[in-house]
CSV table of C-alpha atoms in Angstrom, one decimal:
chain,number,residue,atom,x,y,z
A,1,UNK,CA,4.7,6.2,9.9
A,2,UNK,CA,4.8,2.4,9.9
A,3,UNK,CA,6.8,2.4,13.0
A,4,UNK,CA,3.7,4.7,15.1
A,5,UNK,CA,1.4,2.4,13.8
A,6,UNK,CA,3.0,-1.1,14.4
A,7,UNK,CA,3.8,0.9,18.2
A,8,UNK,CA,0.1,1.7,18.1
A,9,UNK,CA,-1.2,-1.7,17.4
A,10,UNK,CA,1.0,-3.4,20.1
A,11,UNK,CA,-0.5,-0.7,22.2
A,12,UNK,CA,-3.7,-1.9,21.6
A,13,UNK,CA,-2.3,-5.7,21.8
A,14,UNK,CA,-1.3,-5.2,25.5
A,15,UNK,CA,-4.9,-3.0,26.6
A,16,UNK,CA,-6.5,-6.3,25.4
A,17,UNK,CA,-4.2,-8.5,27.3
A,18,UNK,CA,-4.7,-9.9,30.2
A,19,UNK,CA,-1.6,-8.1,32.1
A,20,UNK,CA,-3.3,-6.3,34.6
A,21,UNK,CA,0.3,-4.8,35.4
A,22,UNK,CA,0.7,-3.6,31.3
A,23,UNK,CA,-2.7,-1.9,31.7
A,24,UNK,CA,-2.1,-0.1,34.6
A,25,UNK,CA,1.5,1.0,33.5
A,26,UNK,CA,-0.4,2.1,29.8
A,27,UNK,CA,-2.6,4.3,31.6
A,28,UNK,CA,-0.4,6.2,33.7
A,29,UNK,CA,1.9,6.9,30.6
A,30,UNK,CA,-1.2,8.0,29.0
A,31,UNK,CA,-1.8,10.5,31.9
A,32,UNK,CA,1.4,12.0,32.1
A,33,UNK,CA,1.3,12.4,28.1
A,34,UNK,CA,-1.9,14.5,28.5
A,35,UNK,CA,-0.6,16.7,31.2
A,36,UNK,CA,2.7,17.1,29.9
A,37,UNK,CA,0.3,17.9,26.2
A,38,UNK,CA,-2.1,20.3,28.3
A,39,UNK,CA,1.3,22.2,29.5
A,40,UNK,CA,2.6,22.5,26.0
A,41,UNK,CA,-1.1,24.0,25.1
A,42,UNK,CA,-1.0,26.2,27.6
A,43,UNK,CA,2.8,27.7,26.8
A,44,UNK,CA,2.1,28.1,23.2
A,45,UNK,CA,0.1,31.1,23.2
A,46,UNK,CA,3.1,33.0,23.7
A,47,UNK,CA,3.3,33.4,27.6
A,48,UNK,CA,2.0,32.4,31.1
A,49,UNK,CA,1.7,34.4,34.3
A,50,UNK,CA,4.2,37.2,31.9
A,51,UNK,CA,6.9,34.5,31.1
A,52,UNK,CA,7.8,34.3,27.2
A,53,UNK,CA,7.7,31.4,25.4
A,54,UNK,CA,10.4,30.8,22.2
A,55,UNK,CA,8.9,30.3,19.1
A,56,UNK,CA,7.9,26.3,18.7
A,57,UNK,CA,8.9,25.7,22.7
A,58,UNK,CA,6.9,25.9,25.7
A,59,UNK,CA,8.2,25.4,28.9
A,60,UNK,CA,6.7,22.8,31.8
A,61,UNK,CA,7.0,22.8,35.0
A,62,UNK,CA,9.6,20.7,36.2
A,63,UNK,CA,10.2,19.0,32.9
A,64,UNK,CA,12.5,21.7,31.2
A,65,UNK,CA,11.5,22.7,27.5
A,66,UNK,CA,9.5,20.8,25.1
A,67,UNK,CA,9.0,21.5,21.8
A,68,UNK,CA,6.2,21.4,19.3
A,69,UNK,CA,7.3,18.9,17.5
A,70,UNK,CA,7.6,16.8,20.5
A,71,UNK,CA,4.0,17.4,22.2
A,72,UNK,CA,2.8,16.5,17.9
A,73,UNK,CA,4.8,13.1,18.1
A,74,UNK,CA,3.8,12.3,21.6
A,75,UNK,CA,-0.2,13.7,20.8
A,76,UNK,CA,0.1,10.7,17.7
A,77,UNK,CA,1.3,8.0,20.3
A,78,UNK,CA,-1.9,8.4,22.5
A,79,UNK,CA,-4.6,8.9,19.3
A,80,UNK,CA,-4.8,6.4,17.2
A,81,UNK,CA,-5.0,7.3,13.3
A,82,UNK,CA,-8.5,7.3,12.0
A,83,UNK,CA,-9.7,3.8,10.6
A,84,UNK,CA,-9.1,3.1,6.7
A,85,UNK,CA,-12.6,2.6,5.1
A,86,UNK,CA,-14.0,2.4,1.5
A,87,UNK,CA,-17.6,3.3,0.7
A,88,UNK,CA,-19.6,2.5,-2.2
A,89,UNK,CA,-23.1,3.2,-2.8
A,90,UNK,CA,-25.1,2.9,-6.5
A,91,UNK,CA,-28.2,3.1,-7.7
A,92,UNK,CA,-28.2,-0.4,-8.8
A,93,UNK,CA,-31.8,-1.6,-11.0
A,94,UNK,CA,-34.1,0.8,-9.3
A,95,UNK,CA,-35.1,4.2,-10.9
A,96,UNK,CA,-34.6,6.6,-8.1
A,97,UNK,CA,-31.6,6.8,-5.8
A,98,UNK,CA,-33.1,6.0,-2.0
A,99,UNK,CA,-30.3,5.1,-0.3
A,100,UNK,CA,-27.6,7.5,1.2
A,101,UNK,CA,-24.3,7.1,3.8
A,102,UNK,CA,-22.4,9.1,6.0
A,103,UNK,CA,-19.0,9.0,7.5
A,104,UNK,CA,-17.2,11.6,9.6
A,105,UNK,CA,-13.8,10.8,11.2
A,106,UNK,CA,-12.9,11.9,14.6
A,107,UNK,CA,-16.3,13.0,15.2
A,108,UNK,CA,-15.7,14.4,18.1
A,109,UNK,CA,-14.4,13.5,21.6
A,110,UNK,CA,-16.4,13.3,24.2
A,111,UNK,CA,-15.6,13.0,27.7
A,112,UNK,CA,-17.4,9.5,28.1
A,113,UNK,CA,-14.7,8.7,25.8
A,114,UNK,CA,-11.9,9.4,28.1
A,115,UNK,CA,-12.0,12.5,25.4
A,116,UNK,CA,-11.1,10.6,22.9
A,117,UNK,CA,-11.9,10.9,19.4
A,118,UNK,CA,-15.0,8.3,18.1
A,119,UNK,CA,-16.0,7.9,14.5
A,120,UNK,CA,-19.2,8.1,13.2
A,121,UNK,CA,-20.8,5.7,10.0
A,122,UNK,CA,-23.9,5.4,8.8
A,123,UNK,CA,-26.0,4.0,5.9
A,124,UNK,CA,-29.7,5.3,5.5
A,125,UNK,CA,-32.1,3.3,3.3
A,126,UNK,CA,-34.8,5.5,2.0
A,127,UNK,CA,-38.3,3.9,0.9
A,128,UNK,CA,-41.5,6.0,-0.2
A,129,UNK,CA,-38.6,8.9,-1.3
A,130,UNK,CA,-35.2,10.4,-0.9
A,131,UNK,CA,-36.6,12.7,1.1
A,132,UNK,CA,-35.8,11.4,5.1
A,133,UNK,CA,-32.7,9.4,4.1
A,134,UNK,CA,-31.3,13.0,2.4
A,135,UNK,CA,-32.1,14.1,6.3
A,136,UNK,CA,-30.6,11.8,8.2
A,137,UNK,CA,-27.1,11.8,6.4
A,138,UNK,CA,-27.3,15.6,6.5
A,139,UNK,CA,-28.2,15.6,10.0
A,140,UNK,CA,-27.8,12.3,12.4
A,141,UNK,CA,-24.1,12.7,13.0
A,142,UNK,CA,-24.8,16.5,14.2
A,143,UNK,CA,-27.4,14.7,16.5
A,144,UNK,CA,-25.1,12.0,17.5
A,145,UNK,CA,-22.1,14.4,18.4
A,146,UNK,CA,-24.7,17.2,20.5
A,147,UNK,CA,-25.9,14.5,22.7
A,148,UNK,CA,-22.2,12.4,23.2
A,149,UNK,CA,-20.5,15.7,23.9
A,150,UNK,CA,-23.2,16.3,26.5
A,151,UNK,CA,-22.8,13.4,28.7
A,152,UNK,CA,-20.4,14.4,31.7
A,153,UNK,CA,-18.9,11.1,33.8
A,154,UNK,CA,-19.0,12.4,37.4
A,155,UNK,CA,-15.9,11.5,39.4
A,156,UNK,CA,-13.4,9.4,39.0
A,157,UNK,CA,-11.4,8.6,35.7
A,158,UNK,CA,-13.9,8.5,32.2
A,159,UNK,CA,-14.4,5.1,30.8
A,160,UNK,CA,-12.6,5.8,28.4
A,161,UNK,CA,-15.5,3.4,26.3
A,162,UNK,CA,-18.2,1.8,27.1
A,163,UNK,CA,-17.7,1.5,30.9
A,164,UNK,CA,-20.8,3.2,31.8
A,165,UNK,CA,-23.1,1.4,28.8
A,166,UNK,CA,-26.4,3.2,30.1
A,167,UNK,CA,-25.2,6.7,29.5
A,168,UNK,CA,-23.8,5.5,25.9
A,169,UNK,CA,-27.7,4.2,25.1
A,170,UNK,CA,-29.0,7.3,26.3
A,171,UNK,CA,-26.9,9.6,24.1
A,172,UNK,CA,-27.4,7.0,21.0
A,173,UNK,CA,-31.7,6.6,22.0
A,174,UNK,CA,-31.9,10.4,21.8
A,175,UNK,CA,-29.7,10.9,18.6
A,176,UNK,CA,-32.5,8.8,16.9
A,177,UNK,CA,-35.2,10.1,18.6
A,178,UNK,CA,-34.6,13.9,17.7
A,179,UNK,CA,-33.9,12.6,14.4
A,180,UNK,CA,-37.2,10.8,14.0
A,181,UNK,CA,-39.0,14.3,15.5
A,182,UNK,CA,-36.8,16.3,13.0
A,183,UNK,CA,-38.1,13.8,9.6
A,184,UNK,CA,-41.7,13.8,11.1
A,185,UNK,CA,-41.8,17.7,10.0
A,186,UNK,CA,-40.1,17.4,7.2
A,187,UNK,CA,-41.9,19.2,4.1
A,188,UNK,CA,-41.3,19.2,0.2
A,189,UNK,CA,-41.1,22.6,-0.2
A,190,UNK,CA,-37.7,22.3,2.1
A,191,UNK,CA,-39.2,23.5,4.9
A,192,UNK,CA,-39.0,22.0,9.1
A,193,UNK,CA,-42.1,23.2,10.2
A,194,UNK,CA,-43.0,22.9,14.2
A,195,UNK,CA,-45.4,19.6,15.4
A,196,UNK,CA,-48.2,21.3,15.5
A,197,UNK,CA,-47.4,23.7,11.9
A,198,UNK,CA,-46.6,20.3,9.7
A,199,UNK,CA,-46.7,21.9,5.8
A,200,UNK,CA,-49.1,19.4,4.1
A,201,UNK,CA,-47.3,20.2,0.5
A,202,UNK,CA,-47.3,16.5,-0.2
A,203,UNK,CA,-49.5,13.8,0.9
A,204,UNK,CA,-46.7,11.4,0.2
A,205,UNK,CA,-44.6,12.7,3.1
A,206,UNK,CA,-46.6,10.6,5.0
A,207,UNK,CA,-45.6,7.2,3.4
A,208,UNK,CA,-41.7,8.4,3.7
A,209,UNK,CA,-38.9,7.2,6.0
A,210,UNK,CA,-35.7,5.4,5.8
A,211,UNK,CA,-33.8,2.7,7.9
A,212,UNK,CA,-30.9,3.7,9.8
A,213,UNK,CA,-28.0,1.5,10.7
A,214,UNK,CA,-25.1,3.7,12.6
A,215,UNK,CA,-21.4,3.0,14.3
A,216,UNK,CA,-19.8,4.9,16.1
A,217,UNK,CA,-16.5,3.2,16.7
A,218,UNK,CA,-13.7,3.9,19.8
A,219,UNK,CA,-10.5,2.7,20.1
A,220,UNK,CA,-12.0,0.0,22.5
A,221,UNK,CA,-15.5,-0.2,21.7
A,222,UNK,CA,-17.9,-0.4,18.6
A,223,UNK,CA,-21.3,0.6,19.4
A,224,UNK,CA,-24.0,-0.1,16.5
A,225,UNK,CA,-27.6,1.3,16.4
A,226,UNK,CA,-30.5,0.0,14.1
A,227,UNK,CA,-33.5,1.1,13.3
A,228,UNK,CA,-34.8,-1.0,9.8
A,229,UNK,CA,-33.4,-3.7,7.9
A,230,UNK,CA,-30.1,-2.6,6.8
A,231,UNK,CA,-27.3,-4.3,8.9
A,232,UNK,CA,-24.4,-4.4,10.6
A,233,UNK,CA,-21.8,-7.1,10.6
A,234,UNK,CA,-18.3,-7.5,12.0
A,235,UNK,CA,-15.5,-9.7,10.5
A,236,UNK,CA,-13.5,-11.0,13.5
A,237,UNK,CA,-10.6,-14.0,12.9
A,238,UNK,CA,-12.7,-14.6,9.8
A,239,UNK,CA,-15.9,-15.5,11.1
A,240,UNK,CA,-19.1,-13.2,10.8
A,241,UNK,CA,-20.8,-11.8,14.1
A,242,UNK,CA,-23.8,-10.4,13.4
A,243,UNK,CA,-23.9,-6.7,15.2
A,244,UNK,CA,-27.9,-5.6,14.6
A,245,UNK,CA,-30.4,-7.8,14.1
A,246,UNK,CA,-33.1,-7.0,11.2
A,247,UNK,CA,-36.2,-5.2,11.9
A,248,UNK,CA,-39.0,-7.4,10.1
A,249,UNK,CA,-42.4,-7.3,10.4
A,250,UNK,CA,-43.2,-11.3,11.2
A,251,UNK,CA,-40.0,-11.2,13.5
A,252,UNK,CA,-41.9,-12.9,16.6
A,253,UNK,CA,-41.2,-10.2,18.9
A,254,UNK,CA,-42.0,-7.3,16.3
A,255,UNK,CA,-45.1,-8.9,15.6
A,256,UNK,CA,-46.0,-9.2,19.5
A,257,UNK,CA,-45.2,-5.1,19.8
A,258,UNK,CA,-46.9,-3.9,16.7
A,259,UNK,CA,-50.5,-5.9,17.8
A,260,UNK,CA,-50.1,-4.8,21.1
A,261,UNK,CA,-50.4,-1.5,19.5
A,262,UNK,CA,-53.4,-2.3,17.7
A,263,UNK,CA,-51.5,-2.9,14.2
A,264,UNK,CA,-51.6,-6.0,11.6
A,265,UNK,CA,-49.4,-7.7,9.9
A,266,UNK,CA,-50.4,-8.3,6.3
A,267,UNK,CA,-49.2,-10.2,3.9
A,268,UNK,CA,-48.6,-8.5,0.4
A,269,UNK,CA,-45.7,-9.7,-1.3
A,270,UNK,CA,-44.2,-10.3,2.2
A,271,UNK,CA,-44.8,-9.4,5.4
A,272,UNK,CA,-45.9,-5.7,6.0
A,273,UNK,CA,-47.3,-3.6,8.6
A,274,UNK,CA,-51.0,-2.7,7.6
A,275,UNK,CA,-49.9,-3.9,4.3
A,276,UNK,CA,-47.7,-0.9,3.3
A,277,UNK,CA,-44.2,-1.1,5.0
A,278,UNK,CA,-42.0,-4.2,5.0
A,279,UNK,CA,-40.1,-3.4,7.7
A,280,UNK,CA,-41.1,-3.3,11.6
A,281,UNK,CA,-39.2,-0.1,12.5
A,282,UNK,CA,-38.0,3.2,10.7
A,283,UNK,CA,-37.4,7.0,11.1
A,284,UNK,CA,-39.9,8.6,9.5
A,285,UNK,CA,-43.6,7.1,8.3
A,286,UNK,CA,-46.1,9.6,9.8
A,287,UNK,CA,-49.2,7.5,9.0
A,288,UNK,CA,-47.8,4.8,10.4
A,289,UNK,CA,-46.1,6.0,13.6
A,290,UNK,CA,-48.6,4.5,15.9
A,291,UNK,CA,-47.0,1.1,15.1
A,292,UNK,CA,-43.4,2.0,13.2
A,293,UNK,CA,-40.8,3.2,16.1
A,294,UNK,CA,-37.8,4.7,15.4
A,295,UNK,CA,-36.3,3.6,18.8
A,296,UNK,CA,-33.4,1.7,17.6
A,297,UNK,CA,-31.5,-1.3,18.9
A,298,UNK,CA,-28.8,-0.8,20.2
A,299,UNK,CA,-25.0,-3.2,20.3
A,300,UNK,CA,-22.3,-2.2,22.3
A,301,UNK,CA,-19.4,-4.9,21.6
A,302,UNK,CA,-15.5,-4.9,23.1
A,303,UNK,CA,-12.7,-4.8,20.2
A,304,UNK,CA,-10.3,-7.6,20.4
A,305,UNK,CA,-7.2,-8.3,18.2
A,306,UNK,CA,-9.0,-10.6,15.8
A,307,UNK,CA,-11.1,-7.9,14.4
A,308,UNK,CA,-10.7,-7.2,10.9
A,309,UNK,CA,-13.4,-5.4,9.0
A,310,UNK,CA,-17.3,-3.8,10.0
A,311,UNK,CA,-19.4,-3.8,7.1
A,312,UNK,CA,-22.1,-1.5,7.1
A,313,UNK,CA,-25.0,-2.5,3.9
A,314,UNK,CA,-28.5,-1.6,3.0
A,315,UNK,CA,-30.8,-4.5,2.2
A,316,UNK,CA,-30.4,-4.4,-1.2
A,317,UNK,CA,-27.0,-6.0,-0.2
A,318,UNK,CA,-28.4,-8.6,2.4
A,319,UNK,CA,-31.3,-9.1,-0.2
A,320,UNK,CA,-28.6,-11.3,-2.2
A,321,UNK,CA,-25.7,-11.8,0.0
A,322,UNK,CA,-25.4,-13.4,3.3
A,323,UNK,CA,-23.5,-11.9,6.4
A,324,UNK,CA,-21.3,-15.0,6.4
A,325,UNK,CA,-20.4,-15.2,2.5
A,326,UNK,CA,-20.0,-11.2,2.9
A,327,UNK,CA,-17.6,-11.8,5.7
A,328,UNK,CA,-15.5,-14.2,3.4
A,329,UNK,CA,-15.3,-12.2,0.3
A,330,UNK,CA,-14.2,-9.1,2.6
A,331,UNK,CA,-11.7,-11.2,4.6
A,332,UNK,CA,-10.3,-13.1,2.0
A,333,UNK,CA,-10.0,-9.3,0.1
A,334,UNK,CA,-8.0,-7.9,2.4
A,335,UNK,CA,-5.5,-10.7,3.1
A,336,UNK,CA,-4.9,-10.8,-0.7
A,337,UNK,CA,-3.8,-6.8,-0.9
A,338,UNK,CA,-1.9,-7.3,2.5
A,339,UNK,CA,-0.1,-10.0,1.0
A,340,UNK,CA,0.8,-7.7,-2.1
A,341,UNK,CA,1.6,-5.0,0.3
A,342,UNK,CA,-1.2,-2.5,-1.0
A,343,UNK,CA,-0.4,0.9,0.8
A,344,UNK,CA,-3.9,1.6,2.7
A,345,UNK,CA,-5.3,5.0,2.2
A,346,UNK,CA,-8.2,7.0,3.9
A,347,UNK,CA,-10.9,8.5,1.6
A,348,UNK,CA,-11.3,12.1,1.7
A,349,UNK,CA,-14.9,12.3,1.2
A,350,UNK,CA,-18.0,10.0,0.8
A,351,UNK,CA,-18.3,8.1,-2.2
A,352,UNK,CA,-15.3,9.4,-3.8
A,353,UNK,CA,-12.4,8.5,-5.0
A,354,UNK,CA,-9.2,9.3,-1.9
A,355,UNK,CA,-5.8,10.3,-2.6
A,356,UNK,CA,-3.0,8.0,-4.1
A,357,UNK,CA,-2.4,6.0,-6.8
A,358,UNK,CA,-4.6,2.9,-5.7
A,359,UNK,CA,-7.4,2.0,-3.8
A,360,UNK,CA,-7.1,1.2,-0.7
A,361,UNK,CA,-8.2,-2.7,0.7
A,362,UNK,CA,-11.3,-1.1,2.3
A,363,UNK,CA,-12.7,0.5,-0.9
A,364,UNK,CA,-12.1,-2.8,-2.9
A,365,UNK,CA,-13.9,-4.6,-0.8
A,366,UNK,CA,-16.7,-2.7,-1.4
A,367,UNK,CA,-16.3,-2.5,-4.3
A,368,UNK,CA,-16.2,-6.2,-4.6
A,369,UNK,CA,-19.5,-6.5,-2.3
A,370,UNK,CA,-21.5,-3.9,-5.0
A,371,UNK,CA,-20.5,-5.8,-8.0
A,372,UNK,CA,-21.2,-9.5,-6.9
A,373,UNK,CA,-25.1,-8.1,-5.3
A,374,UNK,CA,-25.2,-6.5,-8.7
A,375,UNK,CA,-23.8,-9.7,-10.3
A,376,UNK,CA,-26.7,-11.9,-8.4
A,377,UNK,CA,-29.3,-9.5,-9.6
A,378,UNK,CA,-30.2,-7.5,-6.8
A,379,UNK,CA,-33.2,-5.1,-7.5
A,380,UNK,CA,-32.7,-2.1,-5.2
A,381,UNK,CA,-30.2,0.6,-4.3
A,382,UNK,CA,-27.2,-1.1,-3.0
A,383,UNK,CA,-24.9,1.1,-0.2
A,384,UNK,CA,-22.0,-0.6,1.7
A,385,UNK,CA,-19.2,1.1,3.8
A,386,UNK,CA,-16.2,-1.3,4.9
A,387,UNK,CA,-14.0,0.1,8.0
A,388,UNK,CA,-10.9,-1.8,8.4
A,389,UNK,CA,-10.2,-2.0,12.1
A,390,UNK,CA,-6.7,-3.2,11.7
């Protein structure tokens, strides 16, 4: 296992290189993999045009026999494992539990992605109720995988990643969008009703909604969506680079959309629109939809070899912690259980606790990140996921 992934990692060494001559040699041993793969997938169903197959062999033209064990090994050469992450989320000094995450590996793999798998991560930050954020972890990543596994890359090779950026905003513009119509019907009783059949169960519906800060990462690329005030940020050689930017209220250009609407900023305990909602956009927030979007912004950024870590946190991190002193607890974190040769492990389901005898470097960094927002008294849900890209 450690020799595929120090093969994978120089693999990803040379695509980031500057050897034009490496790249194009990596991609044509790519290609022949997937033919030689899509011949082996095609023998194993027992026979082609009435030729039997052995059991575990398949036969390819011109290649001679290869066995299943082969077309595995070869398969975990051209994908990548999925990325180690920990994920931590707690209630924290509030007395309802708003917040929510989700994380699903190998997502799916769409042809934009050179069919590829991607891997989706999100953290939803709830306000006015559970109600929306409950939605979007149940639902954006269903959204998210519909619309990427819809976009078709006419002619040519795929990207691969994020070669055609328009059709990746597109995909990732509509995910939020349907999401947004999907929460806007949302009703108490646990019913979707249509727009024009909205269940009025519960005036507070209307004051509900949730931030939405989402990644879906490649191989290549790590593409970041926001829509609130949680954030995104990305550890690379150490230093913190900001991937979303938060969504306030008195941010200049936010305050320039919402009075071009017709809204107000007021300011009650903070900046608010109309005086209720302290942040600029949100899925969600019927009353306020004339001036709340849900349209998110969107960061599509290039992986590189110094990238270490992408923290994912609701505000009731950033509330106490900067981006920067994040960066450095999470760095200096995982050098430290590198150093004492910490065997890395995926988690097997949100929240929880994956399998082996010790947490992996992810999870203690997030760990690490609840307890010192707890530590500097944070007053609201606190949620953080930590992906280690290495």
């Amino acid at each position: 296992m450690k020799r595929v992934y120090g093969s994978l990692k120089s693999m990803m060494v040379g695509e980031n290189g500057d050897d034009s001559t490496a790249k194009c040699r990596e991609r044509r041993r790519r290609r022949m993999a997937m033919r030689r793969i899509a011949a082996v997938s095609s023998g194993a169903s027992g026979s082609v045009m009435g030729e039997e197959k052995p059991n575990g062999v398949a036969k390819t033209r011109g290649d001679g026999p290869v066995s299943a064990n082969t077309a595995a090994a070869i398969m975990s050469l051209i994908m990548p494992p999925p990325p180690v992450y920990g994920v931590l989320s707690v209630i924290g000094r509030q007395r309802e539990m708003e917040d929510h995450v989700s994380v699903r590996l190998n997502l799916c793999g769409p042809e934009i992605n050179g069919f590829r798998p991607v891997h989706f991560f999100g953290v939803f930050d709830g306000h006015g109720g559970r109600h929306v954020s409950a939605l979007c972890k149940e639902q954006m990543h269903v959204f998210m995988e519909e619309e990427l596994m819809r976009v078709t890359v006419d002619g040519g090779e795929s990207s691969g990643g994020g070669g055609d950026v328009e059709r990746w905003r597109l995909a990732i513009n509509r995910s939020f969008q349907r999401m947004d119509e999907m929460a806007l019907r949302l009703c108490l009783c646990g019913a979707v009703g249509s727009s024009s059949n909205i269940c009025r169960c519960s005036p507070k519906l209307s004051f509900m909604g949730s931030t939405a800060v989402v990644s879906v990462v490649t191989n290549e690329y790590i593409f970041v969506a926001n829509c609130g005030d949680s954030r995104a940020v990305l550890c690379r050689n150490g230093r913190a680079i900001p991937l979303s930017v938060d969504h306030k209220p008195n941010r200049e250009d936010e305050r320039a959309r919402i009075e071009g609407c017709g809204g107000r900023i007021i300011f009650s305990n903070g900046a608010r629109v109309e005086g209720i909602l302290a942040m600029s956009r949100a899925i969600g927030d019927r009353l306020l939809k004339q001036w709340v979007t849900s349209e998110p912004e969107i960061s599509i950024t290039k992986r590189e070899v110094g990238d270490e870590c992408l923290i994912l946190g609701s505000d009731g991190l950033w509330d106490v912690l900067s981006s920067e002193l994040a960066c450095n607890i999470v760095h200096e974190c995982l050098q430290e259980n590198r150093s004492s040769n910490v065997e890395p492990r995926t988690e097997t389901h949100e929240g929880g606790n994956g399998e082996g005898p010790c947490p992996s470097r992810s999870e203690s960094a997030a760990t690490l990140l609840v307890r010192l927002a707890l530590g500097r008294r944070s007053t609201d849900n606190i949620s953080v996921i930590v992906i280690d890209l290495r």
